């Protein structure tokens, strides 16, 4: 049997010419090929590297490049360092340089930016195509969320292969020029919570200016967090439902962002705990770690002390959530995982059921901390 070779992530490519520099001296010029793929990776191919550049790459030297594309737009990229990367139909001596940041055009305060968003999927495998528009009067913003033209194909591919791809465009328009991207960053974190896997933007555009950043992306992990059945939320969501839920959650998200470290690791840790390629015990331990972060954040924020169960009950009361009858069992599962690295005996509760109980409880807490107040699913059914 011979399977076809894997496909590399799709990328945008730009050709031009660049000059390279260190803080001390110029390093020469070369034609370049810039490749920015959907994972946020930025590769600058130096097609004819000059000798001074080759020597500079041997040391720990900060290198930057700036030049002009064939269409006349200026560009610059910084913190260049060599990487081993496959080349296709490029000169034999071409050198691949990685950069965390690429600016094409001139960056300046503008009224609006459009962000290329990765792995944003609708709940219940919906293939709705109508874009969504929401106004945020408190911040004088208008936000538009538009699926890419072939969203249905990309969604099916992501579900099947758990990869990374651009699925939507998020536009944020302000009444006055600004370069504040916190709204887009926060919305991507909320989208991550609502969908159960990492959602991020990898590029932004305003007119002819395009900016690419090497941002954190993770493979699409599969099942939606708000429901696995078509009827879990009462009906299929469309883009308006998703954007409205995210913008409605913004005020509570920002209130909880600092005490619960939403921008500093909680959401990413929770996403990592939900990745389906790990063993069940590993996913259970990661989920328990998320509960520990939530418990500790509540303790530090409220200056309340107590045992694990007491503090977890306090989290529920603080968030306005009912304390579930299954909490004693969840604590037992947590204790067994923490102290022995395994679930309770399967004779007491099937292992998969234990994980579902633990995971759904943690999902509910993370959704509430992120500001979501709608319907969701528990281990036993749909809840309000």
Coordinates of C-alpha atoms in Angstrom, one line a residue:
X1 CA 0.0 0.0 0.0
X2 CA 1.2 3.5 -0.9
X3 CA -0.5 6.5 0.5
X4 CA -0.1 9.9 -1.1
X5 CA 2.2 12.4 0.7
X6 CA 0.7 14.8 3.2
X7 CA -0.1 18.3 2.1
X8 CA 1.6 21.3 3.6
X9 CA -0.6 24.1 5.1
X10 CA -1.9 26.6 2.6
X11 CA 0.0 29.8 2.5
X12 CA 0.1 33.3 0.9
X13 CA 3.2 34.0 -1.1
X14 CA 4.8 37.4 -2.0
X15 CA 7.9 38.0 -4.2
X16 CA 10.3 40.9 -3.9
X17 CA 13.8 42.1 -3.1
X18 CA 15.2 42.7 0.4
X19 CA 18.2 44.2 2.1
X20 CA 19.4 42.5 5.3
X21 CA 20.9 44.2 8.4
X22 CA 22.2 43.7 11.9
X23 CA 22.5 46.6 14.4
X24 CA 26.2 46.9 13.3
X25 CA 26.2 46.7 9.5
X26 CA 24.4 45.9 6.3
X27 CA 24.6 42.3 5.1
X28 CA 23.7 42.7 1.5
X29 CA 20.7 42.2 -0.8
X30 CA 18.8 39.2 -2.3
X31 CA 15.6 38.4 -4.1
X32 CA 13.2 36.9 -1.6
X33 CA 10.0 34.8 -1.4
X34 CA 7.8 35.4 1.6
X35 CA 5.4 32.6 2.6
X36 CA 2.8 33.1 5.4
X37 CA 0.8 29.9 6.1
X38 CA -2.5 29.4 8.0
X39 CA -0.7 28.2 11.1
X40 CA 0.8 31.7 11.5
X41 CA 4.3 30.6 10.4
X42 CA 6.3 33.3 8.4
X43 CA 9.1 32.1 6.2
X44 CA 11.4 34.5 4.3
X45 CA 13.2 32.6 1.6
X46 CA 16.5 34.3 0.7
X47 CA 17.0 33.1 -2.8
X48 CA 20.5 34.3 -3.3
X49 CA 22.0 34.9 0.1
X50 CA 25.1 37.2 0.2
X51 CA 28.2 36.0 2.0
X52 CA 28.0 38.5 4.9
X53 CA 24.4 37.2 5.6
X54 CA 25.6 33.6 5.6
X55 CA 28.3 34.4 8.2
X56 CA 25.9 36.4 10.3
X57 CA 23.5 33.4 10.4
X58 CA 26.3 31.3 12.0
X59 CA 26.2 33.5 15.1
X60 CA 23.5 34.6 17.6
X61 CA 22.9 37.9 15.8
X62 CA 19.7 39.8 15.5
X63 CA 18.9 40.2 11.8
X64 CA 16.2 42.2 10.1
X65 CA 15.1 42.5 6.5
X66 CA 13.4 45.3 4.6
X67 CA 12.6 45.7 0.9
X68 CA 10.0 46.1 -1.8
X69 CA 7.5 43.6 -3.3
X70 CA 7.1 43.3 -7.0
X71 CA 3.8 45.2 -6.7
X72 CA 5.7 48.2 -5.2
X73 CA 4.6 47.8 -1.5
X74 CA 7.4 48.1 1.1
X75 CA 7.8 45.3 3.7
X76 CA 9.9 44.6 6.7
X77 CA 10.5 41.6 8.9
X78 CA 12.5 41.3 12.1
X79 CA 14.2 38.8 14.4
X80 CA 15.1 36.6 11.4
X81 CA 16.8 33.2 12.2
X82 CA 17.5 30.2 10.0
X83 CA 15.2 27.2 10.0
X84 CA 15.3 23.8 8.3
X85 CA 12.4 23.9 5.9
X86 CA 11.5 22.0 2.7
X87 CA 11.9 23.9 -0.5
X88 CA 10.0 23.2 -3.7
X89 CA 11.4 24.5 -7.1
X90 CA 13.7 27.0 -5.3
X91 CA 17.4 27.6 -5.9
X92 CA 19.7 25.0 -4.2
X93 CA 21.4 27.6 -2.1
X94 CA 18.2 29.3 -0.9
X95 CA 18.1 29.9 2.8
X96 CA 14.8 29.7 4.9
X97 CA 14.6 32.4 7.6
X98 CA 11.8 32.4 10.1
X99 CA 10.3 35.7 11.4
X100 CA 7.7 36.3 14.1
X101 CA 6.4 39.5 12.4
X102 CA 5.9 40.7 8.8
X103 CA 4.6 44.1 7.8
X104 CA 3.6 44.7 4.2
X105 CA 2.8 48.3 3.5
X106 CA 2.7 51.1 6.1
X107 CA 1.3 50.4 9.6
X108 CA -0.7 53.4 10.9
X109 CA -3.8 54.0 13.0
X110 CA -6.9 53.2 10.9
X111 CA -10.7 53.0 11.4
X112 CA -10.8 49.3 10.9
X113 CA -8.9 46.0 10.5
X114 CA -9.9 42.7 9.1
X115 CA -8.5 39.6 10.8
X116 CA -8.0 36.2 9.3
X117 CA -9.3 33.8 11.9
X118 CA -8.3 30.1 12.2
X119 CA -10.4 27.1 13.2
X120 CA -13.6 29.1 14.0
X121 CA -16.4 26.6 13.4
X122 CA -20.1 26.8 14.0
X123 CA -21.7 24.5 16.5
X124 CA -23.4 21.2 15.5
X125 CA -21.6 21.1 12.1
X126 CA -23.8 23.9 10.7
X127 CA -22.7 25.2 7.3
X128 CA -24.6 28.6 7.4
X129 CA -23.0 31.2 5.2
X130 CA -24.7 34.5 6.0
X131 CA -22.3 36.9 7.7
X132 CA -23.0 38.5 11.1
X133 CA -22.9 42.1 12.2
X134 CA -22.9 43.3 15.9
X135 CA -22.4 46.8 17.3
X136 CA -20.7 47.4 20.6
X137 CA -21.9 50.9 21.5
X138 CA -19.8 51.0 24.8
X139 CA -16.7 51.0 22.7
X140 CA -18.0 52.6 19.5
X141 CA -17.3 49.5 17.5
X142 CA -19.0 47.6 14.7
X143 CA -17.9 43.9 14.4
X144 CA -18.5 41.8 11.4
X145 CA -17.9 38.0 11.2
X146 CA -17.9 36.5 7.7
X147 CA -17.2 32.8 6.8
X148 CA -14.7 32.2 4.0
X149 CA -16.2 31.3 0.6
X150 CA -15.5 27.6 0.9
X151 CA -16.3 27.3 4.6
X152 CA -18.2 24.0 4.3
X153 CA -15.2 22.3 2.6
X154 CA -12.7 23.6 5.1
X155 CA -15.0 22.7 8.1
X156 CA -15.3 19.1 6.9
X157 CA -11.5 18.9 6.4
X158 CA -10.8 20.3 9.9
X159 CA -13.3 17.9 11.5
X160 CA -11.8 14.9 9.7
X161 CA -8.0 15.7 10.0
X162 CA -7.9 18.0 13.0
X163 CA -5.6 20.5 11.3
X164 CA -5.4 24.3 11.2
X165 CA -7.1 26.5 8.5
X166 CA -8.5 30.0 8.1
X167 CA -12.3 29.7 8.2
X168 CA -13.6 33.2 8.8
X169 CA -12.8 36.9 8.6
X170 CA -13.4 39.2 11.6
X171 CA -13.7 42.9 10.9
X172 CA -13.5 45.5 13.7
X173 CA -14.4 49.0 12.7
X174 CA -14.1 52.0 15.1
X175 CA -15.5 55.5 14.8
X176 CA -11.9 57.0 15.3
X177 CA -8.6 55.7 14.0
X178 CA -6.8 53.4 16.4
X179 CA -4.5 50.3 16.5
X180 CA -6.1 48.6 19.5
X181 CA -6.4 44.9 18.9
X182 CA -7.6 43.8 22.3
X183 CA -11.2 43.4 21.1
X184 CA -10.1 41.0 18.4
X185 CA -7.8 39.1 20.8
X186 CA -10.5 38.8 23.5
X187 CA -13.1 37.7 20.9
X188 CA -10.8 35.0 19.7
X189 CA -10.4 33.8 23.3
X190 CA -14.2 33.8 23.7
X191 CA -14.6 32.0 20.4
X192 CA -12.1 29.4 21.7
X193 CA -14.2 28.8 24.8
X194 CA -17.5 28.7 22.8
X195 CA -16.1 26.1 20.3
X196 CA -13.8 24.1 22.5
X197 CA -10.6 24.5 20.5
X198 CA -8.0 27.2 19.9
X199 CA -9.3 30.0 17.7
X200 CA -6.8 32.8 16.8
X201 CA -6.1 35.4 14.2
X202 CA -2.9 35.0 12.1
X203 CA -3.1 38.1 9.9
X204 CA -4.7 41.5 9.7
X205 CA -5.4 43.8 6.8
X206 CA -6.4 47.4 6.3
X207 CA -6.5 48.5 2.7
X208 CA -3.2 47.5 1.0
X209 CA -1.4 47.0 4.4
X210 CA -1.1 43.4 5.6
X211 CA 0.5 42.3 8.8
X212 CA 1.3 38.7 9.6
X213 CA 2.2 37.4 13.1
X214 CA 3.5 34.1 14.3
X215 CA 0.7 33.5 16.8
X216 CA -0.3 30.4 18.8
X217 CA -2.4 28.0 16.8
X218 CA -3.4 24.4 17.7
X219 CA -5.1 21.7 15.7
X220 CA -8.9 21.6 15.7
X221 CA -9.8 19.2 18.4
X222 CA -13.2 18.0 17.2
X223 CA -16.4 18.0 19.1
X224 CA -18.1 21.4 19.9
X225 CA -18.2 22.3 23.6
X226 CA -21.8 23.5 23.6
X227 CA -23.3 20.3 22.3
X228 CA -22.6 17.2 20.3
X229 CA -26.1 16.7 19.0
X230 CA -27.9 18.7 16.4
X231 CA -30.6 19.6 18.9
X232 CA -28.3 20.3 21.8
X233 CA -28.8 24.1 21.6
X234 CA -32.4 23.9 20.5
X235 CA -31.5 24.7 16.9
X236 CA -28.5 25.1 14.6
X237 CA -26.4 28.2 15.3
X238 CA -25.5 30.6 12.6
X239 CA -22.7 33.2 12.5
X240 CA -25.0 35.8 14.0
X241 CA -25.7 33.6 17.0
X242 CA -22.0 32.9 17.5
X243 CA -20.9 36.6 17.2
X244 CA -23.8 37.8 19.4
X245 CA -22.9 35.2 22.1
X246 CA -19.2 36.3 22.0
X247 CA -19.9 40.1 22.1
X248 CA -22.5 39.6 24.9
X249 CA -19.8 37.8 26.9
X250 CA -17.2 40.5 26.5
X251 CA -18.1 42.6 29.7
X252 CA -18.0 39.5 32.0
X253 CA -14.9 38.2 30.2
X254 CA -13.0 41.5 30.9
X255 CA -14.2 41.5 34.5
X256 CA -12.8 38.0 35.0
X257 CA -9.7 38.3 32.7
X258 CA -7.3 39.4 35.4
X259 CA -8.4 37.4 38.4
X260 CA -8.9 34.2 36.4
X261 CA -5.9 34.7 34.1
X262 CA -8.1 34.3 31.0
X263 CA -5.5 36.0 28.8
X264 CA -2.5 34.4 30.6
X265 CA -3.0 30.7 30.2
X266 CA -6.4 29.5 31.6
X267 CA -8.1 29.2 28.2
X268 CA -5.0 27.7 26.6
X269 CA -4.7 25.1 29.4
X270 CA -8.3 24.2 29.1
X271 CA -8.0 23.9 25.3
X272 CA -5.0 21.6 25.8
X273 CA -6.9 19.4 28.2
X274 CA -9.6 18.8 25.5
X275 CA -7.3 17.6 22.7
X276 CA -8.6 14.2 21.7
X277 CA -5.3 12.7 20.8
X278 CA -4.1 12.3 24.4
X279 CA -4.8 9.2 26.5
X280 CA -7.9 9.6 28.7
X281 CA -5.9 9.6 32.0
X282 CA -3.7 12.4 30.5
X283 CA -6.7 14.4 29.5
X284 CA -8.2 13.8 33.0
X285 CA -5.0 15.1 34.7
X286 CA -4.9 18.2 32.5
X287 CA -8.6 18.9 33.2
X288 CA -7.8 18.6 37.0
X289 CA -5.0 21.1 36.5
X290 CA -7.5 23.5 35.0
X291 CA -9.8 23.1 38.0
X292 CA -6.8 23.8 40.3
X293 CA -6.1 27.1 38.4
X294 CA -9.7 28.1 38.7
X295 CA -9.8 27.2 42.4
X296 CA -6.6 29.0 43.2
X297 CA -7.7 32.1 41.2
X298 CA -10.9 32.3 43.2
X299 CA -9.0 31.9 46.5
X300 CA -6.5 34.6 45.6
X301 CA -9.2 37.0 44.3
X302 CA -11.6 36.7 47.2
X303 CA -9.1 35.9 49.9
X304 CA -11.1 32.9 51.0
X305 CA -9.4 29.8 52.2
X306 CA -10.5 26.2 52.6
X307 CA -10.3 22.7 51.1
X308 CA -10.7 21.9 47.4
X309 CA -14.4 21.2 47.6
X310 CA -15.2 24.2 49.7
X311 CA -13.3 26.5 47.3
X312 CA -15.0 24.9 44.2
X313 CA -18.4 25.5 45.8
X314 CA -17.3 29.1 46.3
X315 CA -16.5 29.4 42.6
X316 CA -20.0 28.2 41.7
X317 CA -21.6 30.7 44.1
X318 CA -19.4 33.5 42.8
X319 CA -20.3 32.8 39.2
X320 CA -24.0 32.3 40.0
X321 CA -24.0 28.6 39.1
X322 CA -25.9 25.9 41.0
X323 CA -23.7 23.5 42.8
X324 CA -24.2 20.1 41.1
X325 CA -25.2 17.0 43.0
X326 CA -22.3 15.3 41.3
X327 CA -19.7 17.5 42.9
X328 CA -18.7 15.0 45.6
X329 CA -18.1 12.4 42.9
X330 CA -16.1 14.9 40.8
X331 CA -13.9 15.6 43.9
X332 CA -13.3 11.9 44.4
X333 CA -12.3 11.5 40.7
X334 CA -10.0 14.5 41.1
X335 CA -8.4 13.1 44.2
X336 CA -7.7 9.8 42.6
X337 CA -6.2 11.4 39.5
X338 CA -4.0 13.8 41.5
X339 CA -2.7 11.2 44.0
X340 CA -2.6 8.0 41.8
X341 CA -2.7 9.2 38.2
X342 CA -5.8 7.1 37.4
X343 CA -9.5 7.2 37.5
X344 CA -11.7 5.5 40.1
X345 CA -12.2 1.7 39.6
X346 CA -14.3 1.0 36.5
X347 CA -16.5 -1.2 38.7
X348 CA -17.8 1.9 40.5
X349 CA -18.2 4.2 37.5
X350 CA -17.1 3.5 33.9
X351 CA -13.9 5.4 33.1
X352 CA -15.3 7.2 30.1
X353 CA -18.3 8.3 32.2
X354 CA -15.9 9.6 34.9
X355 CA -14.0 11.7 32.3
X356 CA -17.2 13.0 30.8
X357 CA -18.4 14.1 34.2
X358 CA -15.1 15.8 35.0
X359 CA -14.8 17.4 31.6
X360 CA -18.4 18.7 31.3
X361 CA -18.2 20.2 34.8
X362 CA -15.0 22.0 33.9
X363 CA -16.4 23.1 30.6
X364 CA -19.4 24.7 32.4
X365 CA -17.1 26.6 34.8
X366 CA -14.9 27.9 31.9
X367 CA -17.9 29.0 29.9
X368 CA -19.3 30.9 32.9
X369 CA -15.9 32.6 33.6
X370 CA -15.7 33.6 30.0
X371 CA -19.1 35.3 30.2
X372 CA -21.3 32.8 28.3
X373 CA -24.8 32.6 29.8
X374 CA -26.7 30.4 27.2
X375 CA -27.5 26.7 26.9
X376 CA -24.9 24.0 27.1
X377 CA -24.7 20.3 27.7
X378 CA -23.7 18.4 30.8
X379 CA -22.8 14.7 31.2
X380 CA -26.5 14.0 31.7
X381 CA -28.1 16.3 29.2
X382 CA -28.8 19.9 28.2
X383 CA -28.9 22.7 30.8
X384 CA -29.7 26.4 30.7

